[in-house]
C-alpha positions as CSV (number, residue, x, y, z in Angstrom):
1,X,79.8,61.6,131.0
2,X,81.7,62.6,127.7
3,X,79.5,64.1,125.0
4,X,81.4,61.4,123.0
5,X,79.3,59.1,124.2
6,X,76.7,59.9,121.1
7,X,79.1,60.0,118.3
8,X,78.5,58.6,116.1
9,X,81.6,59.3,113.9
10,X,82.9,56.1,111.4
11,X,80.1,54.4,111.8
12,X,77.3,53.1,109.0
13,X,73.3,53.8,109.5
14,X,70.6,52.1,107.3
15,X,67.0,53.9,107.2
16,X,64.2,52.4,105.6
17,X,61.7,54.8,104.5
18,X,63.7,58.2,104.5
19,X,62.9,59.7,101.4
20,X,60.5,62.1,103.3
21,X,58.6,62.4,106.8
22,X,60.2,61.0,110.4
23,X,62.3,58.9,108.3
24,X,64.2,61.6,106.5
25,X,64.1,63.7,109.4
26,X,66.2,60.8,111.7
27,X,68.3,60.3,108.1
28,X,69.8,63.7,108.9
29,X,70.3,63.9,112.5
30,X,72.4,60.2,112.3
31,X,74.6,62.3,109.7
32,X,74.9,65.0,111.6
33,X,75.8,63.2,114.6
34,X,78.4,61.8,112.3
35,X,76.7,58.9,110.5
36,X,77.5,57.7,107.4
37,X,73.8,57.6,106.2
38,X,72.2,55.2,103.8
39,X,68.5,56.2,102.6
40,X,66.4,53.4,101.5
41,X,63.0,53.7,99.5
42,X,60.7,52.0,97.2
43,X,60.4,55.4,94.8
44,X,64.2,55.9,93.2
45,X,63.6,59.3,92.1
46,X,61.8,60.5,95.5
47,X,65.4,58.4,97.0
48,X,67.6,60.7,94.3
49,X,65.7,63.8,95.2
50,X,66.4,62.7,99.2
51,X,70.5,61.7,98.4
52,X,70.8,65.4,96.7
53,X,68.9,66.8,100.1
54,X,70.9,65.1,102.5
55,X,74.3,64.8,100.9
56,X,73.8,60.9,101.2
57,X,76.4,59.2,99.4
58,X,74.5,55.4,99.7
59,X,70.8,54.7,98.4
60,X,69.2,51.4,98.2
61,X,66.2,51.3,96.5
62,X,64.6,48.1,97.6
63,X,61.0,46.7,98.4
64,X,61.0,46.1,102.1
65,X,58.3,43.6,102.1
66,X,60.4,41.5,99.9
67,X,62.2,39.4,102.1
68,X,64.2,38.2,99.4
69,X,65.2,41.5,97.3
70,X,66.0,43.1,101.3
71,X,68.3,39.9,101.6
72,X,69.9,40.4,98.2
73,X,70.2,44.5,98.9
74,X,71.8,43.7,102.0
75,X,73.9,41.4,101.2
76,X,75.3,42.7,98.3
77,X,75.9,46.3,100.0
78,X,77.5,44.7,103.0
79,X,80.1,42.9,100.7
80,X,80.9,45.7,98.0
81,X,80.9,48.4,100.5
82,X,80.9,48.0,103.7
83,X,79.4,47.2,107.7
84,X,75.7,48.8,108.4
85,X,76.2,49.3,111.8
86,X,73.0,51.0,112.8
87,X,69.6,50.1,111.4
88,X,66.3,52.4,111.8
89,X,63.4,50.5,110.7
90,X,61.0,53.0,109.9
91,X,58.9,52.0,106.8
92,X,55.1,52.2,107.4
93,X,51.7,53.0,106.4
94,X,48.4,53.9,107.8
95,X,44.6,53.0,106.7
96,X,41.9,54.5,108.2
97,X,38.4,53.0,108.3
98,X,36.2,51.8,110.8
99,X,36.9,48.2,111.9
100,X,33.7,47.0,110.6
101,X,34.2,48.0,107.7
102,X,37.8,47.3,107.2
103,X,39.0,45.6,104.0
104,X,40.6,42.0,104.1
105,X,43.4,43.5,101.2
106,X,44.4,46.4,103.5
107,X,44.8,44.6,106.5
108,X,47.0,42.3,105.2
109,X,49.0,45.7,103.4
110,X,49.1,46.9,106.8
111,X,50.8,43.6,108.1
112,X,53.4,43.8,105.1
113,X,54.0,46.7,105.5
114,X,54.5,47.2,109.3
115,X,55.7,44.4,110.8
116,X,57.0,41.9,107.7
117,X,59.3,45.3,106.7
118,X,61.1,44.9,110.6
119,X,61.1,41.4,110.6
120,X,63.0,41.6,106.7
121,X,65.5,43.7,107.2
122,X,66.4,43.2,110.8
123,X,67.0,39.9,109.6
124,X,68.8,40.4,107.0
125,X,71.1,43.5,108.9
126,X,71.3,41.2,112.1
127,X,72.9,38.2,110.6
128,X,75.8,40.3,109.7
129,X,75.8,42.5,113.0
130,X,76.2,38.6,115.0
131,X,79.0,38.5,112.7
132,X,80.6,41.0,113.9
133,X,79.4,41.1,117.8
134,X,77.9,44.5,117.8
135,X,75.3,46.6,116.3
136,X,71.9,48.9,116.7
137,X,68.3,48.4,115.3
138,X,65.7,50.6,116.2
139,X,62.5,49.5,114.9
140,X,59.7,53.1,114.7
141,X,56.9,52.1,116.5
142,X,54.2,54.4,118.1
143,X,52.1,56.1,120.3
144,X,49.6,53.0,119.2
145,X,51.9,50.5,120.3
146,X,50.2,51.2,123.9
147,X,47.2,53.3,123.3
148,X,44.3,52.1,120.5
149,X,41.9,55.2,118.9
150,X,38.8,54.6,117.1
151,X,39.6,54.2,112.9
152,X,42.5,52.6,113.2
153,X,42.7,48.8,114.5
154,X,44.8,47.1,111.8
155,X,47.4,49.7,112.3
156,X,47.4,49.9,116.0
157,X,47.6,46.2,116.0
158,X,50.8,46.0,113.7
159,X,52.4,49.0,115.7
160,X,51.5,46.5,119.3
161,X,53.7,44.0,117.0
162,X,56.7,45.8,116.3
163,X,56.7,46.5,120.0
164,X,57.2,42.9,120.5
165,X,59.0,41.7,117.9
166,X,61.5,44.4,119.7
167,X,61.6,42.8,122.4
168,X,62.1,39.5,120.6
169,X,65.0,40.7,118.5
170,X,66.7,41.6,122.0
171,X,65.9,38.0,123.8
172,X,67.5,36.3,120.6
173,X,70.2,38.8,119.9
174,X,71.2,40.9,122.9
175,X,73.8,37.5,123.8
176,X,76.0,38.6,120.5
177,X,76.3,42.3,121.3
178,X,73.1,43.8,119.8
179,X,71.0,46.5,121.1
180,X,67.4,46.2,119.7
181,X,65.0,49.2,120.9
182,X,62.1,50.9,119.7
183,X,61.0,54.9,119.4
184,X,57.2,55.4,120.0
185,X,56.1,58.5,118.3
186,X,53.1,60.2,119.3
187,X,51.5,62.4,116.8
188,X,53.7,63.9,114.5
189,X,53.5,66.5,111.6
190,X,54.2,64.0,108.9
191,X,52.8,63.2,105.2
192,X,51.3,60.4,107.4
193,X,49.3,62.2,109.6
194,X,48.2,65.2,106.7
195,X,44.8,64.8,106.9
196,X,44.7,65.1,110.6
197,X,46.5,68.1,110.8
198,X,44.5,69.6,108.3
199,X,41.1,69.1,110.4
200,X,40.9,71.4,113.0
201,X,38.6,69.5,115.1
202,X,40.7,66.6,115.7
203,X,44.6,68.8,116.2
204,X,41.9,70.7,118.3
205,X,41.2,67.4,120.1
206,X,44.9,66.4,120.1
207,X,46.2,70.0,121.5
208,X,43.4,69.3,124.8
209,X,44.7,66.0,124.9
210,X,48.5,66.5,124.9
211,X,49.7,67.3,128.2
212,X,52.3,69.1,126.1
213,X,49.3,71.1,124.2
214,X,50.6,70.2,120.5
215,X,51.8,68.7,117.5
216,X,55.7,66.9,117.8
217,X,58.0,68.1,115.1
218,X,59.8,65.1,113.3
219,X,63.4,67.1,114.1
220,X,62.2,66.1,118.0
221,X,62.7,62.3,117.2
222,X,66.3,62.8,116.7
223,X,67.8,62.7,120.0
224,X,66.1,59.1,121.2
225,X,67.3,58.2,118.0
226,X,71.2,59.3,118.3
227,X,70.9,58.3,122.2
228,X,69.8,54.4,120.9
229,X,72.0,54.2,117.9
230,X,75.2,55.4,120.3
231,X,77.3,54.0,122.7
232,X,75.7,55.8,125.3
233,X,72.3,53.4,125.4
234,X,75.5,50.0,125.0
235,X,73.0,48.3,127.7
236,X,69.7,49.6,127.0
237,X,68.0,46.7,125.2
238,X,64.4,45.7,124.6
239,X,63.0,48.9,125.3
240,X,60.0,51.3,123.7
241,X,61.1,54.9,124.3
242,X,57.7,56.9,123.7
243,X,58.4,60.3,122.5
244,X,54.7,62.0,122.6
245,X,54.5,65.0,124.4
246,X,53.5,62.9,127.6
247,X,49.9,61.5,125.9
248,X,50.7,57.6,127.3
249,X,51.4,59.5,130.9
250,X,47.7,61.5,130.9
251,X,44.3,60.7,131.1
């Protein structure tokens, strides 16, 4: 098999969320790989401060949860510039409280944010990827897409959702030359995950649990993520590649 396989030379990749955390770190391994990269973020200064980082040429600073400003952004930057061939859909949030407990308002943030951000822009990407008979969307979902922990219902249940709606995007749009897959991060040192990696009980807890006894680094998402945005996954479709250290493996 030639290492050519996961260039990724000449061709366009789209990531929501990348001014900082998983989504920054998968920004530059696509353009090291040889993506052209286009960041994406709701903060334009924390996108310029990213660009400057990453020696991105593209930013799109865009609501995601706006269905119609994501079809306008697309649009617009598909016809003045140019094909996104790869989309990583990686935009999320996480609210912690018991379920009980759990405000109506940040359930519904939750939804917006999690699942109406994958269903926007894969839309809006996919129409013009059908258009051309190929492209790749990989949609971040996680370690909570299988697996539920106490605190965190709303978000498990979005994270079950982009799991699905995967698997959707692949029974619609596998038949015009799309690939539509889904990373699974376990836990990750991210801004997302600050306040559990600064309580030593629970990375304690996490370190016992892990068969691989730690924390993942955000540079360890890379590969899946060059493997499903290159020719080398052209008929791996529907599919959740977990990437946690072997926690969905263990009891």
């Amino acid at each position: 098999m030639s290492i050519q396989l996961f260039d990724l030379s000449g061709k366009r990749a789209l990531i929501t969320g990348s001014s900082q955390g998983i989504g920054h770190a998968l920004a530059n391994g696509l353009a090291a790989a040889g993506a052209e990269i286009i960041l994406n973020g709701r903060d334009e200064e924390k996108l310029k401060a990213a660009a400057e980082s990453l020696g991105a040429r593209h930013t799109l600073a865009f609501d995601a949860t706006d269905h119609d400003a994501v079809r306008m952004a697309i649009d617009t930057f598909e016809a003045q510039v140019g094909a996104i061939d790869i989309l990583v859909n990686n935009a999320g949030m996480q609210h912690r409280m018991p379920l009980e407990d759990f405000p109506a308002d940040a359930f519904e943030r939750l939804l917006k944010t999690n699942v109406s951000t994958v269903f926007n822009v894969g839309q809006a990407v996919a129409r013009h990827m059908i258009k051309r008979g190929s492209g790749k969307i990989i949609n971040i979902a996680s370690v909570q897409t299988a697996l539920a922990r106490p605190g965190i219902a709303p978000y498990t249940a979005t994270k079950g959702a982009v799991g699905n709606l995967t698997k959707g995007m692949t029974a619609d749009w596998a038949k015009y030359g799309l690939q539509c897959n889904a990373i699974a991060p376990g836990y990750f040192d991210t801004p997302l995950n600050a306040a559990l990696v600064a309580d030593p009980t629970f990375s304690a807890w996490l370190e016992k649990r892990t068969p691989a006894g730690r924390w993942g680094k955000v540079e360890e998402l890379v590969g899946a993520c060059i493997f499903l945005s290159s020719d080398a996954s052209s008929f791996v479709n529907g599919h959740v590649l977990y990437v946690d250290g072997g926690i969905t493996a263990s009891l």
